[in-house]
């Protein structure tokens, strides 16, 4: 079972001066939200992409646009703002498609105009399946603890 503490056995001097997780294949490239106030969606997909990579071994760019379009009933407001944790609840219930199947198109939306676009998700294209996400969440502490000292 995972504990809430982690005992670091090294010293600060042993840690690398820098680490590029993109070149290591652990995270996707930096993305641009444009005018849209969708930082919450980008933070959610970034965390989920890393978790998916740790669990499956596959790095996939996930769809911020699906979260923007489809998670309004979870307390998110598209380009007007939202919450990373609300996005996790949405993904636990519905799953999430990849960026290539549900691409980001909110970058050209002028600020202060809520893009209440229809949700056009296709469950057959989900990269993350809703129920499996809950299992991943349970594994999260174990994955983080086992990864920290191998950075």
GROMACS .gro file of C-alpha atoms in nm, residues 39-129:
model
   91
   39UNK     CA    1  -0.500   2.652  -1.865
   40UNK     CA    2  -0.704   2.419  -1.643
   41UNK     CA    3  -0.756   2.178  -1.935
   42UNK     CA    4  -0.387   2.185  -2.028
   43UNK     CA    5  -0.282   2.117  -1.669
   44UNK     CA    6  -0.526   1.826  -1.650
   45UNK     CA    7  -0.414   1.666  -1.977
   46UNK     CA    8  -0.048   1.719  -1.887
   47UNK     CA    9  -0.092   1.531  -1.561
   48UNK     CA   10  -0.296   1.259  -1.730
   49UNK     CA   11  -0.045   1.219  -2.013
   50UNK     CA   12   0.231   1.156  -1.761
   51UNK     CA   13   0.016   0.914  -1.565
   52UNK     CA   14  -0.085   0.731  -1.886
   53UNK     CA   15   0.283   0.707  -1.986
   54UNK     CA   16   0.379   0.562  -1.647
   55UNK     CA   17   0.097   0.308  -1.651
   56UNK     CA   18   0.088   0.202  -2.018
   57UNK     CA   19   0.435   0.293  -2.144
   58UNK     CA   20   0.275   0.496  -2.425
   59UNK     CA   21   0.300   0.875  -2.450
   60UNK     CA   22  -0.015   1.018  -2.610
   61UNK     CA   23  -0.119   1.382  -2.641
   62UNK     CA   24  -0.466   1.405  -2.486
   63UNK     CA   25  -0.753   1.631  -2.590
   64UNK     CA   26  -0.786   1.963  -2.408
   65UNK     CA   27  -1.067   2.050  -2.649
   66UNK     CA   28  -1.281   1.761  -2.527
   67UNK     CA   29  -1.249   1.889  -2.172
   68UNK     CA   30  -1.335   2.242  -2.289
   69UNK     CA   31  -1.641   2.127  -2.486
   70UNK     CA   32  -1.770   1.845  -2.270
   71UNK     CA   33  -1.701   1.905  -1.900
   72UNK     CA   34  -1.930   2.204  -1.840
   73UNK     CA   35  -2.157   1.992  -1.617
   74UNK     CA   36  -1.856   1.926  -1.398
   75UNK     CA   37  -1.810   2.295  -1.318
   76UNK     CA   38  -1.576   2.393  -1.601
   77UNK     CA   39  -1.657   2.689  -1.825
   78UNK     CA   40  -1.466   2.635  -2.147
   79UNK     CA   41  -1.247   2.933  -2.233
   80UNK     CA   42  -1.381   3.121  -1.933
   81UNK     CA   43  -1.195   2.896  -1.689
   82UNK     CA   44  -1.221   2.569  -1.507
   83UNK     CA   45  -1.058   2.334  -1.262
   84UNK     CA   46  -0.808   2.054  -1.309
   85UNK     CA   47  -0.974   1.838  -1.042
   86UNK     CA   48  -1.317   1.880  -1.207
   87UNK     CA   49  -1.157   1.753  -1.527
   88UNK     CA   50  -1.038   1.442  -1.346
   89UNK     CA   51  -1.395   1.373  -1.235
   90UNK     CA   52  -1.513   1.409  -1.596
   91UNK     CA   53  -1.242   1.170  -1.719
   92UNK     CA   54  -1.326   0.917  -1.446
   93UNK     CA   55  -1.688   0.916  -1.566
   94UNK     CA   56  -1.637   0.943  -1.943
   95UNK     CA   57  -1.278   0.875  -2.046
   96UNK     CA   58  -1.082   1.104  -2.279
   97UNK     CA   59  -0.984   1.107  -2.645
   98UNK     CA   60  -0.646   1.188  -2.788
   99UNK     CA   61  -0.552   1.521  -2.942
  100UNK     CA   62  -0.534   1.373  -3.293
  101UNK     CA   63  -0.900   1.263  -3.282
  102UNK     CA   64  -1.037   1.566  -3.094
  103UNK     CA   65  -0.792   1.848  -3.181
  104UNK     CA   66  -0.761   2.181  -3.004
  105UNK     CA   67  -0.943   2.461  -3.188
  106UNK     CA   68  -1.004   2.723  -2.917
  107UNK     CA   69  -0.677   2.913  -2.964
  108UNK     CA   70  -0.834   3.166  -3.202
  109UNK     CA   71  -1.136   3.244  -2.985
  110UNK     CA   72  -1.128   3.609  -2.870
  111UNK     CA   73  -1.115   3.648  -2.492
  112UNK     CA   74  -1.434   3.681  -2.288
  113UNK     CA   75  -1.648   3.493  -2.538
  114UNK     CA   76  -1.751   3.156  -2.398
  115UNK     CA   77  -1.718   2.894  -2.672
  116UNK     CA   78  -2.006   2.673  -2.576
  117UNK     CA   79  -1.934   2.435  -2.861
  118UNK     CA   80  -2.122   2.106  -2.867
  119UNK     CA   81  -1.949   1.806  -2.718
  120UNK     CA   82  -1.855   1.579  -3.008
  121UNK     CA   83  -1.670   1.302  -2.827
  122UNK     CA   84  -1.656   0.950  -2.968
  123UNK     CA   85  -1.621   0.685  -2.698
  124UNK     CA   86  -1.468   0.443  -2.950
  125UNK     CA   87  -1.167   0.676  -2.975
  126UNK     CA   88  -1.099   0.711  -2.601
  127UNK     CA   89  -0.733   0.682  -2.507
  128UNK     CA   90  -0.824   0.680  -2.138
  129UNK     CA   91  -1.125   0.471  -2.044
   0.00000   0.00000   0.00000
